[in-house]
């Protein structure tokens, strides 16, 4: 495992997230450029390929509650219309679908199918980042994840992760922050 630290000389101003259709390169490239341009304090961590939150957290050496578990959900607002959200919760919790249904005043909320999740996140399953680079994907984060100085997540690749200062994450990602997590009680995300 290899770690690289980036610490900017001066605090940076917010940098708007570029959407996938306007930014070249891979999602990992766009993410790293966003962090660099935004002066984010972060570390890159190389590790064996892994997408399961508990296993990759052990490889990185972070506490499970510092891991950003990223799940794309389908929010069925009416019988004929749906929208998608990227729900981000601490790694030791799971997405509370009932809470999301209430939050969006939706008819139904479910996990997006793998193809849709990968299309909207521009990442393979298991490496989804807690940023939205697609205008169709709303970003919502549970406040429990933001209680730590750093958060950890795969950097749009199964063998590369990021440790990112939480303040910089909030500044650059500009997520909606609201309680959307519940304790793990089974095998659902």
mmCIF file of the C-alpha atoms, coordinates in Angstrom:
data_MODEL
# 
_entry.id   MODEL 
# 
loop_
_atom_site.group_PDB 
_atom_site.id 
_atom_site.type_symbol 
_atom_site.label_atom_id 
_atom_site.label_alt_id 
_atom_site.label_comp_id 
_atom_site.label_asym_id 
_atom_site.label_entity_id 
_atom_site.label_seq_id 
_atom_site.pdbx_PDB_ins_code 
_atom_site.Cartn_x 
_atom_site.Cartn_y 
_atom_site.Cartn_z 
_atom_site.occupancy 
_atom_site.B_iso_or_equiv 
_atom_site.pdbx_formal_charge 
_atom_site.auth_seq_id 
_atom_site.auth_comp_id 
_atom_site.auth_asym_id 
_atom_site.auth_atom_id 
_atom_site.pdbx_PDB_model_num 
ATOM 1   C CA . UNK A 1 1   ? 0.000   0.000  0.000   1.00 0.00 ? 1   UNK A CA 1 
ATOM 2   C CA . UNK A 1 2   ? 1.301   3.441  -0.936  1.00 0.00 ? 2   UNK A CA 1 
ATOM 3   C CA . UNK A 1 3   ? 0.067   6.828  0.283   1.00 0.00 ? 3   UNK A CA 1 
ATOM 4   C CA . UNK A 1 4   ? 0.773   10.244 -1.207  1.00 0.00 ? 4   UNK A CA 1 
ATOM 5   C CA . UNK A 1 5   ? -0.163  13.461 0.618   1.00 0.00 ? 5   UNK A CA 1 
ATOM 6   C CA . UNK A 1 6   ? -1.160  16.716 -1.009  1.00 0.00 ? 6   UNK A CA 1 
ATOM 7   C CA . UNK A 1 7   ? -1.273  19.819 1.189   1.00 0.00 ? 7   UNK A CA 1 
ATOM 8   C CA . UNK A 1 8   ? -1.921  23.177 -0.491  1.00 0.00 ? 8   UNK A CA 1 
ATOM 9   C CA . UNK A 1 9   ? 0.045   26.284 0.482   1.00 0.00 ? 9   UNK A CA 1 
ATOM 10  C CA . UNK A 1 10  ? -3.021  28.475 0.879   1.00 0.00 ? 10  UNK A CA 1 
ATOM 11  C CA . UNK A 1 11  ? -6.723  27.913 1.403   1.00 0.00 ? 11  UNK A CA 1 
ATOM 12  C CA . UNK A 1 12  ? -8.562  27.668 -1.892  1.00 0.00 ? 12  UNK A CA 1 
ATOM 13  C CA . UNK A 1 13  ? -11.854 29.068 -3.066  1.00 0.00 ? 13  UNK A CA 1 
ATOM 14  C CA . UNK A 1 14  ? -14.738 26.753 -3.958  1.00 0.00 ? 14  UNK A CA 1 
ATOM 15  C CA . UNK A 1 15  ? -14.412 25.102 -7.355  1.00 0.00 ? 15  UNK A CA 1 
ATOM 16  C CA . UNK A 1 16  ? -17.658 24.082 -9.062  1.00 0.00 ? 16  UNK A CA 1 
ATOM 17  C CA . UNK A 1 17  ? -17.958 20.395 -9.879  1.00 0.00 ? 17  UNK A CA 1 
ATOM 18  C CA . UNK A 1 18  ? -17.677 19.847 -13.622 1.00 0.00 ? 18  UNK A CA 1 
ATOM 19  C CA . UNK A 1 19  ? -20.259 17.563 -15.123 1.00 0.00 ? 19  UNK A CA 1 
ATOM 20  C CA . UNK A 1 20  ? -19.069 14.527 -17.060 1.00 0.00 ? 20  UNK A CA 1 
ATOM 21  C CA . UNK A 1 21  ? -20.136 15.878 -20.418 1.00 0.00 ? 21  UNK A CA 1 
ATOM 22  C CA . UNK A 1 22  ? -17.895 18.959 -20.049 1.00 0.00 ? 22  UNK A CA 1 
ATOM 23  C CA . UNK A 1 23  ? -14.768 17.454 -18.456 1.00 0.00 ? 23  UNK A CA 1 
ATOM 24  C CA . UNK A 1 24  ? -12.309 15.194 -20.293 1.00 0.00 ? 24  UNK A CA 1 
ATOM 25  C CA . UNK A 1 25  ? -10.661 12.082 -18.884 1.00 0.00 ? 25  UNK A CA 1 
ATOM 26  C CA . UNK A 1 26  ? -11.753 9.386  -16.503 1.00 0.00 ? 26  UNK A CA 1 
ATOM 27  C CA . UNK A 1 27  ? -13.797 10.030 -13.386 1.00 0.00 ? 27  UNK A CA 1 
ATOM 28  C CA . UNK A 1 28  ? -10.643 9.467  -11.353 1.00 0.00 ? 28  UNK A CA 1 
ATOM 29  C CA . UNK A 1 29  ? -8.824  12.097 -13.443 1.00 0.00 ? 29  UNK A CA 1 
ATOM 30  C CA . UNK A 1 30  ? -11.710 14.581 -13.051 1.00 0.00 ? 30  UNK A CA 1 
ATOM 31  C CA . UNK A 1 31  ? -11.885 13.953 -9.313  1.00 0.00 ? 31  UNK A CA 1 
ATOM 32  C CA . UNK A 1 32  ? -8.150  14.408 -8.787  1.00 0.00 ? 32  UNK A CA 1 
ATOM 33  C CA . UNK A 1 33  ? -8.174  17.578 -10.926 1.00 0.00 ? 33  UNK A CA 1 
ATOM 34  C CA . UNK A 1 34  ? -11.085 18.948 -8.887  1.00 0.00 ? 34  UNK A CA 1 
ATOM 35  C CA . UNK A 1 35  ? -9.225  18.271 -5.628  1.00 0.00 ? 35  UNK A CA 1 
ATOM 36  C CA . UNK A 1 36  ? -5.989  19.761 -6.964  1.00 0.00 ? 36  UNK A CA 1 
ATOM 37  C CA . UNK A 1 37  ? -7.679  22.850 -8.451  1.00 0.00 ? 37  UNK A CA 1 
ATOM 38  C CA . UNK A 1 38  ? -9.697  23.293 -5.255  1.00 0.00 ? 38  UNK A CA 1 
ATOM 39  C CA . UNK A 1 39  ? -6.654  23.059 -2.989  1.00 0.00 ? 39  UNK A CA 1 
ATOM 40  C CA . UNK A 1 40  ? -8.065  20.067 -1.129  1.00 0.00 ? 40  UNK A CA 1 
ATOM 41  C CA . UNK A 1 41  ? -5.986  18.350 1.525   1.00 0.00 ? 41  UNK A CA 1 
ATOM 42  C CA . UNK A 1 42  ? -5.938  14.716 0.518   1.00 0.00 ? 42  UNK A CA 1 
ATOM 43  C CA . UNK A 1 43  ? -3.880  11.543 0.350   1.00 0.00 ? 43  UNK A CA 1 
ATOM 44  C CA . UNK A 1 44  ? -3.897  8.903  -2.359  1.00 0.00 ? 44  UNK A CA 1 
ATOM 45  C CA . UNK A 1 45  ? -3.772  5.319  -1.112  1.00 0.00 ? 45  UNK A CA 1 
ATOM 46  C CA . UNK A 1 46  ? -2.944  2.430  -3.444  1.00 0.00 ? 46  UNK A CA 1 
ATOM 47  C CA . UNK A 1 47  ? -4.167  -1.021 -2.379  1.00 0.00 ? 47  UNK A CA 1 
ATOM 48  C CA . UNK A 1 48  ? -5.296  -4.389 -3.711  1.00 0.00 ? 48  UNK A CA 1 
ATOM 49  C CA . UNK A 1 49  ? -8.440  -4.075 -5.875  1.00 0.00 ? 49  UNK A CA 1 
ATOM 50  C CA . UNK A 1 50  ? -11.486 -4.039 -3.598  1.00 0.00 ? 50  UNK A CA 1 
ATOM 51  C CA . UNK A 1 51  ? -14.924 -2.432 -3.609  1.00 0.00 ? 51  UNK A CA 1 
ATOM 52  C CA . UNK A 1 52  ? -16.536 -3.750 -0.421  1.00 0.00 ? 52  UNK A CA 1 
ATOM 53  C CA . UNK A 1 53  ? -16.527 -0.978 2.184   1.00 0.00 ? 53  UNK A CA 1 
ATOM 54  C CA . UNK A 1 54  ? -15.543 -3.125 5.153   1.00 0.00 ? 54  UNK A CA 1 
ATOM 55  C CA . UNK A 1 55  ? -12.721 -4.927 3.336   1.00 0.00 ? 55  UNK A CA 1 
ATOM 56  C CA . UNK A 1 56  ? -11.249 -1.841 1.658   1.00 0.00 ? 56  UNK A CA 1 
ATOM 57  C CA . UNK A 1 57  ? -11.402 0.072  4.953   1.00 0.00 ? 57  UNK A CA 1 
ATOM 58  C CA . UNK A 1 58  ? -9.216  -2.611 6.519   1.00 0.00 ? 58  UNK A CA 1 
ATOM 59  C CA . UNK A 1 59  ? -6.787  -2.357 3.586   1.00 0.00 ? 59  UNK A CA 1 
ATOM 60  C CA . UNK A 1 60  ? -6.602  1.430  3.940   1.00 0.00 ? 60  UNK A CA 1 
ATOM 61  C CA . UNK A 1 61  ? -6.428  1.345  7.740   1.00 0.00 ? 61  UNK A CA 1 
ATOM 62  C CA . UNK A 1 62  ? -9.396  3.633  8.379   1.00 0.00 ? 62  UNK A CA 1 
ATOM 63  C CA . UNK A 1 63  ? -12.279 3.244  10.803  1.00 0.00 ? 63  UNK A CA 1 
ATOM 64  C CA . UNK A 1 64  ? -15.408 1.939  9.093   1.00 0.00 ? 64  UNK A CA 1 
ATOM 65  C CA . UNK A 1 65  ? -17.436 4.998  10.128  1.00 0.00 ? 65  UNK A CA 1 
ATOM 66  C CA . UNK A 1 66  ? -14.951 7.226  8.205   1.00 0.00 ? 66  UNK A CA 1 
ATOM 67  C CA . UNK A 1 67  ? -15.619 5.373  4.938   1.00 0.00 ? 67  UNK A CA 1 
ATOM 68  C CA . UNK A 1 68  ? -18.031 6.981  2.482   1.00 0.00 ? 68  UNK A CA 1 
ATOM 69  C CA . UNK A 1 69  ? -20.432 4.272  1.327   1.00 0.00 ? 69  UNK A CA 1 
ATOM 70  C CA . UNK A 1 70  ? -21.942 5.543  -1.937  1.00 0.00 ? 70  UNK A CA 1 
ATOM 71  C CA . UNK A 1 71  ? -25.226 4.113  -3.212  1.00 0.00 ? 71  UNK A CA 1 
ATOM 72  C CA . UNK A 1 72  ? -27.214 5.303  -6.246  1.00 0.00 ? 72  UNK A CA 1 
ATOM 73  C CA . UNK A 1 73  ? -30.939 5.190  -5.539  1.00 0.00 ? 73  UNK A CA 1 
ATOM 74  C CA . UNK A 1 74  ? -33.971 5.601  -7.774  1.00 0.00 ? 74  UNK A CA 1 
ATOM 75  C CA . UNK A 1 75  ? -36.616 7.925  -6.379  1.00 0.00 ? 75  UNK A CA 1 
ATOM 76  C CA . UNK A 1 76  ? -40.007 7.337  -7.992  1.00 0.00 ? 76  UNK A CA 1 
ATOM 77  C CA . UNK A 1 77  ? -41.728 10.669 -7.464  1.00 0.00 ? 77  UNK A CA 1 
ATOM 78  C CA . UNK A 1 78  ? -44.891 9.925  -9.446  1.00 0.00 ? 78  UNK A CA 1 
ATOM 79  C CA . UNK A 1 79  ? -46.167 6.956  -11.400 1.00 0.00 ? 79  UNK A CA 1 
ATOM 80  C CA . UNK A 1 80  ? -44.385 8.207  -14.511 1.00 0.00 ? 80  UNK A CA 1 
ATOM 81  C CA . UNK A 1 81  ? -41.382 10.160 -13.223 1.00 0.00 ? 81  UNK A CA 1 
ATOM 82  C CA . UNK A 1 82  ? -38.226 9.180  -11.405 1.00 0.00 ? 82  UNK A CA 1 
ATOM 83  C CA . UNK A 1 83  ? -35.066 10.912 -10.337 1.00 0.00 ? 83  UNK A CA 1 
ATOM 84  C CA . UNK A 1 84  ? -31.786 9.588  -9.005  1.00 0.00 ? 84  UNK A CA 1 
ATOM 85  C CA . UNK A 1 85  ? -29.766 10.413 -5.933  1.00 0.00 ? 85  UNK A CA 1 
ATOM 86  C CA . UNK A 1 86  ? -26.314 9.456  -4.755  1.00 0.00 ? 86  UNK A CA 1 
ATOM 87  C CA . UNK A 1 87  ? -26.845 8.576  -1.112  1.00 0.00 ? 87  UNK A CA 1 
ATOM 88  C CA . UNK A 1 88  ? -23.621 8.691  0.922   1.00 0.00 ? 88  UNK A CA 1 
ATOM 89  C CA . UNK A 1 89  ? -23.544 7.194  4.408   1.00 0.00 ? 89  UNK A CA 1 
ATOM 90  C CA . UNK A 1 90  ? -20.854 6.128  6.891   1.00 0.00 ? 90  UNK A CA 1 
ATOM 91  C CA . UNK A 1 91  ? -19.451 2.668  6.144   1.00 0.00 ? 91  UNK A CA 1 
ATOM 92  C CA . UNK A 1 92  ? -20.822 1.226  9.376   1.00 0.00 ? 92  UNK A CA 1 
ATOM 93  C CA . UNK A 1 93  ? -24.382 2.203  8.438   1.00 0.00 ? 93  UNK A CA 1 
ATOM 94  C CA . UNK A 1 94  ? -26.778 1.592  5.557   1.00 0.00 ? 94  UNK A CA 1 
ATOM 95  C CA . UNK A 1 95  ? -29.040 3.805  3.480   1.00 0.00 ? 95  UNK A CA 1 
ATOM 96  C CA . UNK A 1 96  ? -32.454 4.329  5.074   1.00 0.00 ? 96  UNK A CA 1 
ATOM 97  C CA . UNK A 1 97  ? -34.800 4.021  2.073   1.00 0.00 ? 97  UNK A CA 1 
ATOM 98  C CA . UNK A 1 98  ? -37.846 4.949  4.138   1.00 0.00 ? 98  UNK A CA 1 
ATOM 99  C CA . UNK A 1 99  ? -36.147 8.186  5.184   1.00 0.00 ? 99  UNK A CA 1 
ATOM 100 C CA . UNK A 1 100 ? -35.324 8.999  1.547   1.00 0.00 ? 100 UNK A CA 1 
ATOM 101 C CA . UNK A 1 101 ? -38.928 8.276  0.546   1.00 0.00 ? 101 UNK A CA 1 
ATOM 102 C CA . UNK A 1 102 ? -40.103 10.706 3.207   1.00 0.00 ? 102 UNK A CA 1 
ATOM 103 C CA . UNK A 1 103 ? -37.473 13.299 2.313   1.00 0.00 ? 103 UNK A CA 1 
ATOM 104 C CA . UNK A 1 104 ? -38.419 13.312 -1.386  1.00 0.00 ? 104 UNK A CA 1 
ATOM 105 C CA . UNK A 1 105 ? -42.151 12.805 -0.714  1.00 0.00 ? 105 UNK A CA 1 
ATOM 106 C CA . UNK A 1 106 ? -41.828 9.910  -3.149  1.00 0.00 ? 106 UNK A CA 1 
ATOM 107 C CA . UNK A 1 107 ? -44.063 6.990  -4.015  1.00 0.00 ? 107 UNK A CA 1 
ATOM 108 C CA . UNK A 1 108 ? -41.149 4.535  -3.867  1.00 0.00 ? 108 UNK A CA 1 
ATOM 109 C CA . UNK A 1 109 ? -37.361 4.496  -3.374  1.00 0.00 ? 109 UNK A CA 1 
ATOM 110 C CA . UNK A 1 110 ? -35.115 1.608  -4.386  1.00 0.00 ? 110 UNK A CA 1 
ATOM 111 C CA . UNK A 1 111 ? -31.510 0.874  -5.238  1.00 0.00 ? 111 UNK A CA 1 
ATOM 112 C CA . UNK A 1 112 ? -30.727 1.723  -8.846  1.00 0.00 ? 112 UNK A CA 1 
ATOM 113 C CA . UNK A 1 113 ? -29.790 -1.195 -11.061 1.00 0.00 ? 113 UNK A CA 1 
ATOM 114 C CA . UNK A 1 114 ? -26.054 -1.633 -11.594 1.00 0.00 ? 114 UNK A CA 1 
ATOM 115 C CA . UNK A 1 115 ? -26.033 -0.335 -15.180 1.00 0.00 ? 115 UNK A CA 1 
ATOM 116 C CA . UNK A 1 116 ? -27.867 2.861  -14.199 1.00 0.00 ? 116 UNK A CA 1 
ATOM 117 C CA . UNK A 1 117 ? -25.674 3.399  -11.126 1.00 0.00 ? 117 UNK A CA 1 
ATOM 118 C CA . UNK A 1 118 ? -22.520 3.020  -13.214 1.00 0.00 ? 118 UNK A CA 1 
ATOM 119 C CA . UNK A 1 119 ? -23.845 5.277  -15.998 1.00 0.00 ? 119 UNK A CA 1 
ATOM 120 C CA . UNK A 1 120 ? -24.824 8.103  -13.636 1.00 0.00 ? 120 UNK A CA 1 
ATOM 121 C CA . UNK A 1 121 ? -21.787 7.855  -11.342 1.00 0.00 ? 121 UNK A CA 1 
ATOM 122 C CA . UNK A 1 122 ? -19.324 7.256  -14.187 1.00 0.00 ? 122 UNK A CA 1 
ATOM 123 C CA . UNK A 1 123 ? -17.713 4.596  -11.952 1.00 0.00 ? 123 UNK A CA 1 
ATOM 124 C CA . UNK A 1 124 ? -17.771 0.824  -11.785 1.00 0.00 ? 124 UNK A CA 1 
ATOM 125 C CA . UNK A 1 125 ? -19.738 -0.650 -8.918  1.00 0.00 ? 125 UNK A CA 1 
ATOM 126 C CA . UNK A 1 126 ? -17.658 -0.672 -5.757  1.00 0.00 ? 126 UNK A CA 1 
ATOM 127 C CA . UNK A 1 127 ? -15.674 2.434  -6.727  1.00 0.00 ? 127 UNK A CA 1 
ATOM 128 C CA . UNK A 1 128 ? -18.410 5.095  -6.755  1.00 0.00 ? 128 UNK A CA 1 
ATOM 129 C CA . UNK A 1 129 ? -17.147 8.419  -5.414  1.00 0.00 ? 129 UNK A CA 1 
ATOM 130 C CA . UNK A 1 130 ? -19.115 10.734 -3.077  1.00 0.00 ? 130 UNK A CA 1 
ATOM 131 C CA . UNK A 1 131 ? -19.256 13.439 -5.760  1.00 0.00 ? 131 UNK A CA 1 
ATOM 132 C CA . UNK A 1 132 ? -21.772 13.884 -8.558  1.00 0.00 ? 132 UNK A CA 1 
ATOM 133 C CA . UNK A 1 133 ? -20.370 14.594 -12.003 1.00 0.00 ? 133 UNK A CA 1 
ATOM 134 C CA . UNK A 1 134 ? -23.779 14.158 -13.654 1.00 0.00 ? 134 UNK A CA 1 
ATOM 135 C CA . UNK A 1 135 ? -26.631 16.693 -13.499 1.00 0.00 ? 135 UNK A CA 1 
ATOM 136 C CA . UNK A 1 136 ? -29.153 13.822 -13.208 1.00 0.00 ? 136 UNK A CA 1 
ATOM 137 C CA . UNK A 1 137 ? -27.593 12.596 -9.949  1.00 0.00 ? 137 UNK A CA 1 
ATOM 138 C CA . UNK A 1 138 ? -28.399 14.550 -6.789  1.00 0.00 ? 138 UNK A CA 1 
ATOM 139 C CA . UNK A 1 139 ? -25.854 14.264 -3.965  1.00 0.00 ? 139 UNK A CA 1 
ATOM 140 C CA . UNK A 1 140 ? -27.137 13.716 -0.436  1.00 0.00 ? 140 UNK A CA 1 
ATOM 141 C CA . UNK A 1 141 ? -24.870 12.908 2.513   1.00 0.00 ? 141 UNK A CA 1 
ATOM 142 C CA . UNK A 1 142 ? -25.634 11.691 6.015   1.00 0.00 ? 142 UNK A CA 1 
ATOM 143 C CA . UNK A 1 143 ? -24.164 14.064 8.637   1.00 0.00 ? 143 UNK A CA 1 
ATOM 144 C CA . UNK A 1 144 ? -22.625 11.103 10.492  1.00 0.00 ? 144 UNK A CA 1 
ATOM 145 C CA . UNK A 1 145 ? -19.979 10.834 7.796   1.00 0.00 ? 145 UNK A CA 1 
ATOM 146 C CA . UNK A 1 146 ? -18.956 14.460 8.309   1.00 0.00 ? 146 UNK A CA 1 
ATOM 147 C CA . UNK A 1 147 ? -18.094 14.068 12.011  1.00 0.00 ? 147 UNK A CA 1 
ATOM 148 C CA . UNK A 1 148 ? -14.483 13.097 11.290  1.00 0.00 ? 148 UNK A CA 1 
ATOM 149 C CA . UNK A 1 149 ? -11.530 15.193 10.141  1.00 0.00 ? 149 UNK A CA 1 
ATOM 150 C CA . UNK A 1 150 ? -11.059 12.908 7.109   1.00 0.00 ? 150 UNK A CA 1 
ATOM 151 C CA . UNK A 1 151 ? -13.269 10.687 5.027   1.00 0.00 ? 151 UNK A CA 1 
ATOM 152 C CA . UNK A 1 152 ? -12.086 7.725  2.927   1.00 0.00 ? 152 UNK A CA 1 
ATOM 153 C CA . UNK A 1 153 ? -13.410 6.350  -0.357  1.00 0.00 ? 153 UNK A CA 1 
ATOM 154 C CA . UNK A 1 154 ? -12.333 4.590  -3.527  1.00 0.00 ? 154 UNK A CA 1 
ATOM 155 C CA . UNK A 1 155 ? -11.179 7.122  -6.099  1.00 0.00 ? 155 UNK A CA 1 
ATOM 156 C CA . UNK A 1 156 ? -13.312 5.812  -8.982  1.00 0.00 ? 156 UNK A CA 1 
ATOM 157 C CA . UNK A 1 157 ? -10.942 2.843  -9.186  1.00 0.00 ? 157 UNK A CA 1 
ATOM 158 C CA . UNK A 1 158 ? -10.945 -0.385 -7.189  1.00 0.00 ? 158 UNK A CA 1 
ATOM 159 C CA . UNK A 1 159 ? -7.210  -0.191 -6.412  1.00 0.00 ? 159 UNK A CA 1 
ATOM 160 C CA . UNK A 1 160 ? -6.947  3.499  -5.499  1.00 0.00 ? 160 UNK A CA 1 
ATOM 161 C CA . UNK A 1 161 ? -8.509  5.358  -2.589  1.00 0.00 ? 161 UNK A CA 1 
ATOM 162 C CA . UNK A 1 162 ? -8.547  8.858  -1.200  1.00 0.00 ? 162 UNK A CA 1 
ATOM 163 C CA . UNK A 1 163 ? -8.344  10.212 2.306   1.00 0.00 ? 163 UNK A CA 1 
ATOM 164 C CA . UNK A 1 164 ? -9.890  13.671 2.041   1.00 0.00 ? 164 UNK A CA 1 
ATOM 165 C CA . UNK A 1 165 ? -10.278 16.371 4.690   1.00 0.00 ? 165 UNK A CA 1 
ATOM 166 C CA . UNK A 1 166 ? -13.970 16.653 5.463   1.00 0.00 ? 166 UNK A CA 1 
ATOM 167 C CA . UNK A 1 167 ? -14.019 20.465 5.256   1.00 0.00 ? 167 UNK A CA 1 
ATOM 168 C CA . UNK A 1 168 ? -12.584 20.302 1.752   1.00 0.00 ? 168 UNK A CA 1 
ATOM 169 C CA . UNK A 1 169 ? -15.058 17.585 0.772   1.00 0.00 ? 169 UNK A CA 1 
ATOM 170 C CA . UNK A 1 170 ? -18.014 19.699 1.891   1.00 0.00 ? 170 UNK A CA 1 
ATOM 171 C CA . UNK A 1 171 ? -16.654 22.796 0.160   1.00 0.00 ? 171 UNK A CA 1 
ATOM 172 C CA . UNK A 1 172 ? -15.991 21.075 -3.170  1.00 0.00 ? 172 UNK A CA 1 
ATOM 173 C CA . UNK A 1 173 ? -18.886 18.602 -3.341  1.00 0.00 ? 173 UNK A CA 1 
ATOM 174 C CA . UNK A 1 174 ? -21.496 20.945 -1.807  1.00 0.00 ? 174 UNK A CA 1 
ATOM 175 C CA . UNK A 1 175 ? -23.785 18.043 -0.836  1.00 0.00 ? 175 UNK A CA 1 
ATOM 176 C CA . UNK A 1 176 ? -27.224 18.260 0.665   1.00 0.00 ? 176 UNK A CA 1 
ATOM 177 C CA . UNK A 1 177 ? -26.660 17.113 4.249   1.00 0.00 ? 177 UNK A CA 1 
ATOM 178 C CA . UNK A 1 178 ? -29.506 15.345 6.019   1.00 0.00 ? 178 UNK A CA 1 
ATOM 179 C CA . UNK A 1 179 ? -29.926 12.143 8.067   1.00 0.00 ? 179 UNK A CA 1 
ATOM 180 C CA . UNK A 1 180 ? -30.341 9.221  5.627   1.00 0.00 ? 180 UNK A CA 1 
ATOM 181 C CA . UNK A 1 181 ? -28.543 6.380  7.440   1.00 0.00 ? 181 UNK A CA 1 
ATOM 182 C CA . UNK A 1 182 ? -29.630 3.632  9.765   1.00 0.00 ? 182 UNK A CA 1 
ATOM 183 C CA . UNK A 1 183 ? -27.682 0.948  11.639  1.00 0.00 ? 183 UNK A CA 1 
ATOM 184 C CA . UNK A 1 184 ? -26.585 -2.149 9.764   1.00 0.00 ? 184 UNK A CA 1 
ATOM 185 C CA . UNK A 1 185 ? -28.875 -5.046 10.648  1.00 0.00 ? 185 UNK A CA 1 
ATOM 186 C CA . UNK A 1 186 ? -28.530 -7.320 7.653   1.00 0.00 ? 186 UNK A CA 1 
ATOM 187 C CA . UNK A 1 187 ? -26.767 -7.526 4.335   1.00 0.00 ? 187 UNK A CA 1 
ATOM 188 C CA . UNK A 1 188 ? -28.444 -4.619 2.516   1.00 0.00 ? 188 UNK A CA 1 
ATOM 189 C CA . UNK A 1 189 ? -26.239 -1.551 1.717   1.00 0.00 ? 189 UNK A CA 1 
# 
